mmCIF file of C-alpha atoms in Angstrom:
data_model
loop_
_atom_site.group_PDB
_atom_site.id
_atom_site.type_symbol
_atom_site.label_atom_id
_atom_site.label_comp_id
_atom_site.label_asym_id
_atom_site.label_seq_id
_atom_site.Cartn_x
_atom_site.Cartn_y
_atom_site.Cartn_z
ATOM 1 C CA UNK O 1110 124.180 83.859 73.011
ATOM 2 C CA UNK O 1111 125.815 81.545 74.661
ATOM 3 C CA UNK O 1112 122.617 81.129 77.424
ATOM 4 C CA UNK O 1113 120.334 80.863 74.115
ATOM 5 C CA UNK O 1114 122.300 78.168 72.708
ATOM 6 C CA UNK O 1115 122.542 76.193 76.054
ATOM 7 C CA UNK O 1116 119.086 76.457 76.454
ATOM 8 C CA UNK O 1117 118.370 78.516 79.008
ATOM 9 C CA UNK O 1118 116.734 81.055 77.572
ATOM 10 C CA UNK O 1119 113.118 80.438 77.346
ATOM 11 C CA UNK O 1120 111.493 80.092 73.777
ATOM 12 C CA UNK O 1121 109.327 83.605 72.674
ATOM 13 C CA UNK O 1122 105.997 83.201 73.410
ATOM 14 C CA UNK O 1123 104.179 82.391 69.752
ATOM 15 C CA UNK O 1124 101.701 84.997 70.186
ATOM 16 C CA UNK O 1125 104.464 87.444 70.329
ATOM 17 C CA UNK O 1126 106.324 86.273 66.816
ATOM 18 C CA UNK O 1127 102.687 86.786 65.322
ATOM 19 C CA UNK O 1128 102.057 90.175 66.769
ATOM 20 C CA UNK O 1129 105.429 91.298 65.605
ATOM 21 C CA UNK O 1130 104.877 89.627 61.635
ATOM 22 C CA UNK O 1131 101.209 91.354 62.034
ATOM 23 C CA UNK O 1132 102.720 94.567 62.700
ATOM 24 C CA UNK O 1133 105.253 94.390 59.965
ATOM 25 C CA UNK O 1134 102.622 93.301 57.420
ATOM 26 C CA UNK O 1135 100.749 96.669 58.241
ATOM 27 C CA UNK O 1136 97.671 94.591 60.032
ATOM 28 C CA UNK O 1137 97.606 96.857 63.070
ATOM 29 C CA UNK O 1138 94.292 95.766 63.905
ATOM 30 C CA UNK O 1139 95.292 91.793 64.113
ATOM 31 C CA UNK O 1140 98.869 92.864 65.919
ATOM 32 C CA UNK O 1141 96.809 94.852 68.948
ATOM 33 C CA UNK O 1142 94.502 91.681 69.166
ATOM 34 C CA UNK O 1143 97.909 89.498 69.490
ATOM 35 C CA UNK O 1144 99.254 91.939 71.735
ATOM 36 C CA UNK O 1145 96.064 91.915 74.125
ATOM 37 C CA UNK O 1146 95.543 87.950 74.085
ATOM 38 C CA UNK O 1147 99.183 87.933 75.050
ATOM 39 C CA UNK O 1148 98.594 90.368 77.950
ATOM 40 C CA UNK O 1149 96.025 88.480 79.364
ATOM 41 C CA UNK O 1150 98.134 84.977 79.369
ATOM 42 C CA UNK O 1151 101.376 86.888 81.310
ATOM 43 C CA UNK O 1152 101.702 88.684 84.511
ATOM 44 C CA UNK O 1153 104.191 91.749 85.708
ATOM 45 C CA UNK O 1154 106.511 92.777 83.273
ATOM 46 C CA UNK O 1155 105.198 90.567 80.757
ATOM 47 C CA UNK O 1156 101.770 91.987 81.143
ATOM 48 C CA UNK O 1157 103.217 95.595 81.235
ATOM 49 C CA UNK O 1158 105.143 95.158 78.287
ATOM 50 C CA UNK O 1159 102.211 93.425 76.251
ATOM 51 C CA UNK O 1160 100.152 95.989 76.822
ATOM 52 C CA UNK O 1161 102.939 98.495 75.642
ATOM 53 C CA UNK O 1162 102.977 96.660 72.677
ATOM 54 C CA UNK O 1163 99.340 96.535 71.701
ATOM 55 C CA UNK O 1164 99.244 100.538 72.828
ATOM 56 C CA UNK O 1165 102.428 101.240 70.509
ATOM 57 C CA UNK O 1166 101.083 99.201 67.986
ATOM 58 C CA UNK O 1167 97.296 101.252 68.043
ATOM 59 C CA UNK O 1168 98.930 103.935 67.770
ATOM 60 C CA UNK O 1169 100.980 103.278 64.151
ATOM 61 C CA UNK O 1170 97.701 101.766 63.230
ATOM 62 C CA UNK O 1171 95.406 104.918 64.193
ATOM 63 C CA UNK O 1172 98.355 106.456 61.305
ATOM 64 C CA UNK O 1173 98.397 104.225 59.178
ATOM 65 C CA UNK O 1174 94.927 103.982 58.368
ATOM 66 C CA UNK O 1175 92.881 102.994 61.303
ATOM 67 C CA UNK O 1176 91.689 100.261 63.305
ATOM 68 C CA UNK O 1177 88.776 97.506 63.311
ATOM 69 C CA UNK O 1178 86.072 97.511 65.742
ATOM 70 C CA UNK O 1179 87.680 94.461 67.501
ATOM 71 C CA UNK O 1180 91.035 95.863 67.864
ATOM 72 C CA UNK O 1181 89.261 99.023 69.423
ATOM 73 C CA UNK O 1182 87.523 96.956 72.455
ATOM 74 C CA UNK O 1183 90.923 95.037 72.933
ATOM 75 C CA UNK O 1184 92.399 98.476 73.901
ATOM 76 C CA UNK O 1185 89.866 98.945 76.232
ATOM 77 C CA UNK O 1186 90.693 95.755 77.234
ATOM 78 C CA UNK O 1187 93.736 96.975 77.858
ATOM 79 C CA UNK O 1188 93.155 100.331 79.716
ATOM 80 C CA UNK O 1189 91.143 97.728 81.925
ATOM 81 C CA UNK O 1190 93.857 95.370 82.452
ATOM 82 C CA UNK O 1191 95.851 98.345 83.804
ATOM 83 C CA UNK O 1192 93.618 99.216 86.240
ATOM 84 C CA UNK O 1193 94.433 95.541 88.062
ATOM 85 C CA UNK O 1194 97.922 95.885 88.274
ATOM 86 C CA UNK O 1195 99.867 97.799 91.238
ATOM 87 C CA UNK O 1196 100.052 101.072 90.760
ATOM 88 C CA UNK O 1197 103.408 102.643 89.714
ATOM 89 C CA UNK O 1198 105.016 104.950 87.643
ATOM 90 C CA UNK O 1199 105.395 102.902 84.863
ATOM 91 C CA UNK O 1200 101.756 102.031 84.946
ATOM 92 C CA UNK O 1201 100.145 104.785 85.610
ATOM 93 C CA UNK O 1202 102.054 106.342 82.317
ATOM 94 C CA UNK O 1203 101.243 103.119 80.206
ATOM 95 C CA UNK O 1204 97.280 103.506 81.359
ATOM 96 C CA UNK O 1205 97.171 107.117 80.656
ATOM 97 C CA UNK O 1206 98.819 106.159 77.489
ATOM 98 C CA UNK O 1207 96.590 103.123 76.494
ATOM 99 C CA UNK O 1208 93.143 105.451 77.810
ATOM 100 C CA UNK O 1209 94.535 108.216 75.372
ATOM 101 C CA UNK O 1210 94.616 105.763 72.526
ATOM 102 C CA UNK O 1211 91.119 104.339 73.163
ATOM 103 C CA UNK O 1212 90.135 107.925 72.782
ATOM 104 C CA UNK O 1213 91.671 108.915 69.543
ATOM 105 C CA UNK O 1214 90.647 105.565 68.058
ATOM 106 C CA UNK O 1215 86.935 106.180 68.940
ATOM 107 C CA UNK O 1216 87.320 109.565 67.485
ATOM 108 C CA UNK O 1217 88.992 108.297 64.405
ATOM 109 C CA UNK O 1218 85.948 105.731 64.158
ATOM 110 C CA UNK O 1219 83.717 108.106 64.789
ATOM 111 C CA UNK O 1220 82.327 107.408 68.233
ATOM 112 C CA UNK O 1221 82.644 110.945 69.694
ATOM 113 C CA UNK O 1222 80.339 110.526 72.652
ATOM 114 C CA UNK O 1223 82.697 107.757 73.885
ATOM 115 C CA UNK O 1224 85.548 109.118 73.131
ATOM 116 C CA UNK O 1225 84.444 112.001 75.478
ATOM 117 C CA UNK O 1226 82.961 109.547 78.211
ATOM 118 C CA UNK O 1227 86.797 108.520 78.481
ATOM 119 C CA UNK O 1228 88.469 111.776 79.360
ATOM 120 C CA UNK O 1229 86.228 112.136 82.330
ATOM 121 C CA UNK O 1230 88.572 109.490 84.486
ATOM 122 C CA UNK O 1231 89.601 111.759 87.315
ATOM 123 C CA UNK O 1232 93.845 110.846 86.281
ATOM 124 C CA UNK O 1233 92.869 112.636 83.182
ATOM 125 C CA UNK O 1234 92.432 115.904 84.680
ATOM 126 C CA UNK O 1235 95.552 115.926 86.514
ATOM 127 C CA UNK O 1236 97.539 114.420 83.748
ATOM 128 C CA UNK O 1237 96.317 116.710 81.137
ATOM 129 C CA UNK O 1238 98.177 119.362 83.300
ATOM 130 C CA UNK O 1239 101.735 118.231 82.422
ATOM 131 C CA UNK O 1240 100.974 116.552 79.048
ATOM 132 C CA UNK O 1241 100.283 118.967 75.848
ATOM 133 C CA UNK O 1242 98.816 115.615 73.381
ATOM 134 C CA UNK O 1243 96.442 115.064 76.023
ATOM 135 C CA UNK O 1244 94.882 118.252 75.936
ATOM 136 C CA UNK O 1245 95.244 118.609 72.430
ATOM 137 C CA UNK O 1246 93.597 115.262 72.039
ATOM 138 C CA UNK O 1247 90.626 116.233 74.097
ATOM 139 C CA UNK O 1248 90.579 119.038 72.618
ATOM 140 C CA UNK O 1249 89.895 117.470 69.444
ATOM 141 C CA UNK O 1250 87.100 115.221 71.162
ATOM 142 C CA UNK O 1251 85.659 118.329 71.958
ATOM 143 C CA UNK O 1252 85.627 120.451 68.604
ATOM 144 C CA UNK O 1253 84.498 116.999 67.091
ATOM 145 C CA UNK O 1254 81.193 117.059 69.237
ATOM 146 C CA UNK O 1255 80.663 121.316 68.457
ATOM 147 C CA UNK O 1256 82.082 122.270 71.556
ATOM 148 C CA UNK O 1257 84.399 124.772 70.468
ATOM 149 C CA UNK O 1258 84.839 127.275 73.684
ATOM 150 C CA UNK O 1259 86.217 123.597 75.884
ATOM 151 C CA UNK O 1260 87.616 122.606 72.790
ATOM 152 C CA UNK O 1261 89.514 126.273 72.744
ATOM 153 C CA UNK O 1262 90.920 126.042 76.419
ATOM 154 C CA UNK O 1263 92.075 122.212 75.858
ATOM 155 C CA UNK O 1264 94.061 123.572 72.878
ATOM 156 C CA UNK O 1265 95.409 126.584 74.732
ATOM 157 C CA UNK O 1266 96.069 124.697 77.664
ATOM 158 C CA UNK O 1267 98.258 122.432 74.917
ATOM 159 C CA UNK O 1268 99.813 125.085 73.287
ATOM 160 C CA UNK O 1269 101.079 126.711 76.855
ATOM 161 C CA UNK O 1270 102.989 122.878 77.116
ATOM 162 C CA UNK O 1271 104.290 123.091 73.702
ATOM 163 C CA UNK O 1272 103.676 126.205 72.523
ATOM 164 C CA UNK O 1273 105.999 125.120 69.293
ATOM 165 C CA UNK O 1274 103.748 122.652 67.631
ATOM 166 C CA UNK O 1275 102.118 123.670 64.222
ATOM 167 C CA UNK O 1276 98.722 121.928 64.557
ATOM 168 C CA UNK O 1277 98.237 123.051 67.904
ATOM 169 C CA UNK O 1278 98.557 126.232 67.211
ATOM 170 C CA UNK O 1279 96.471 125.777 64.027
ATOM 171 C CA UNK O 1280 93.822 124.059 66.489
ATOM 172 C CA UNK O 1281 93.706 127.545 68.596
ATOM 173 C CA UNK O 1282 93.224 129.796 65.651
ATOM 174 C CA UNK O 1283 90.261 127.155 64.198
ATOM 175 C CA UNK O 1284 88.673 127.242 67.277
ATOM 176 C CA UNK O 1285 89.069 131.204 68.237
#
């Protein structure tokens, strides 16, 4: 407080104050632009957390109702902004993170053959090892586009990682 009111602190970037009121309005789609145009003004941790933000952000909109085309190609924006910066922990989680969310809001929009075009990244394959709503998800890709043996394994695969989740196991019996 007292660093704010001397002035130190610097000022929050505008873009951020209007993802944040786009979010709480419920205009995901607008917020995950904000987010992205932000990202791409910023480096390091600024960039990282951006890029949380618009991911975060896709995500309650993908719930709440879906996103616009625009807000779609600014996550892949994202996913591809990720691939620039050093490799890390951190990074690698918030890519796998921001590629899964691509995915599911292709498959929400309806564009199954690219949603399945971006599971084939070779992290994906190790990843979906150790993480059950990446299978699942792919899973889903899969029974979407009538391949329901893959689609079958992905779930099972899922349901070995969390074997205590109602609509994965729902997913293995629909597919069996």
């Amino acid at each position: 407080i007292v660093a704010l009111a001397c002035g130190q602190v610097p000022p929050i970037p505008q873009a951020a104050l209007s993802a944040d009121a786009a979010e709480r309005d419920g205009d995901f789609s607008r917020a995950v632009r904000l987010y992205v145009d932000r990202a791409s003004r910023t480096t390091g941790l600024g960039r990282i957390a951006a890029i949380t933000g618009a991911i975060r952000t896709a995500r309650l909109g993908l719930v709440g109702g879906g996103l616009d085309p625009i807000a779609i190609d600014a996550l892949r924006s994202c996913r591809d902004q990720l691939d620039k910066i050093e490799t890390g922990p951190a990074t690698q989680q918030a890519w796998i993170y921001a590629t899964d969310t691509l995915a599911v809001a292709l498959l929400a929009t309806g564009r199954v053959q690219e949603a399945r075009a971006v599971y084939k990244h070779p992290s994906f394959s190790v990843s979906m090892l150790s993480e059950p709503f990446l299978s699942y998800n792919y899973g889903r890709v899969l029974e979407r586009n009538d391949e329901r043996t893959t689609a079958r394994r992905a779930y099972v695969d899922a349901l070995r990682l969390a074997p205590d989740q109602p609509e994965i196991i729902q997913a293995v019996i629909r597919t069996s």
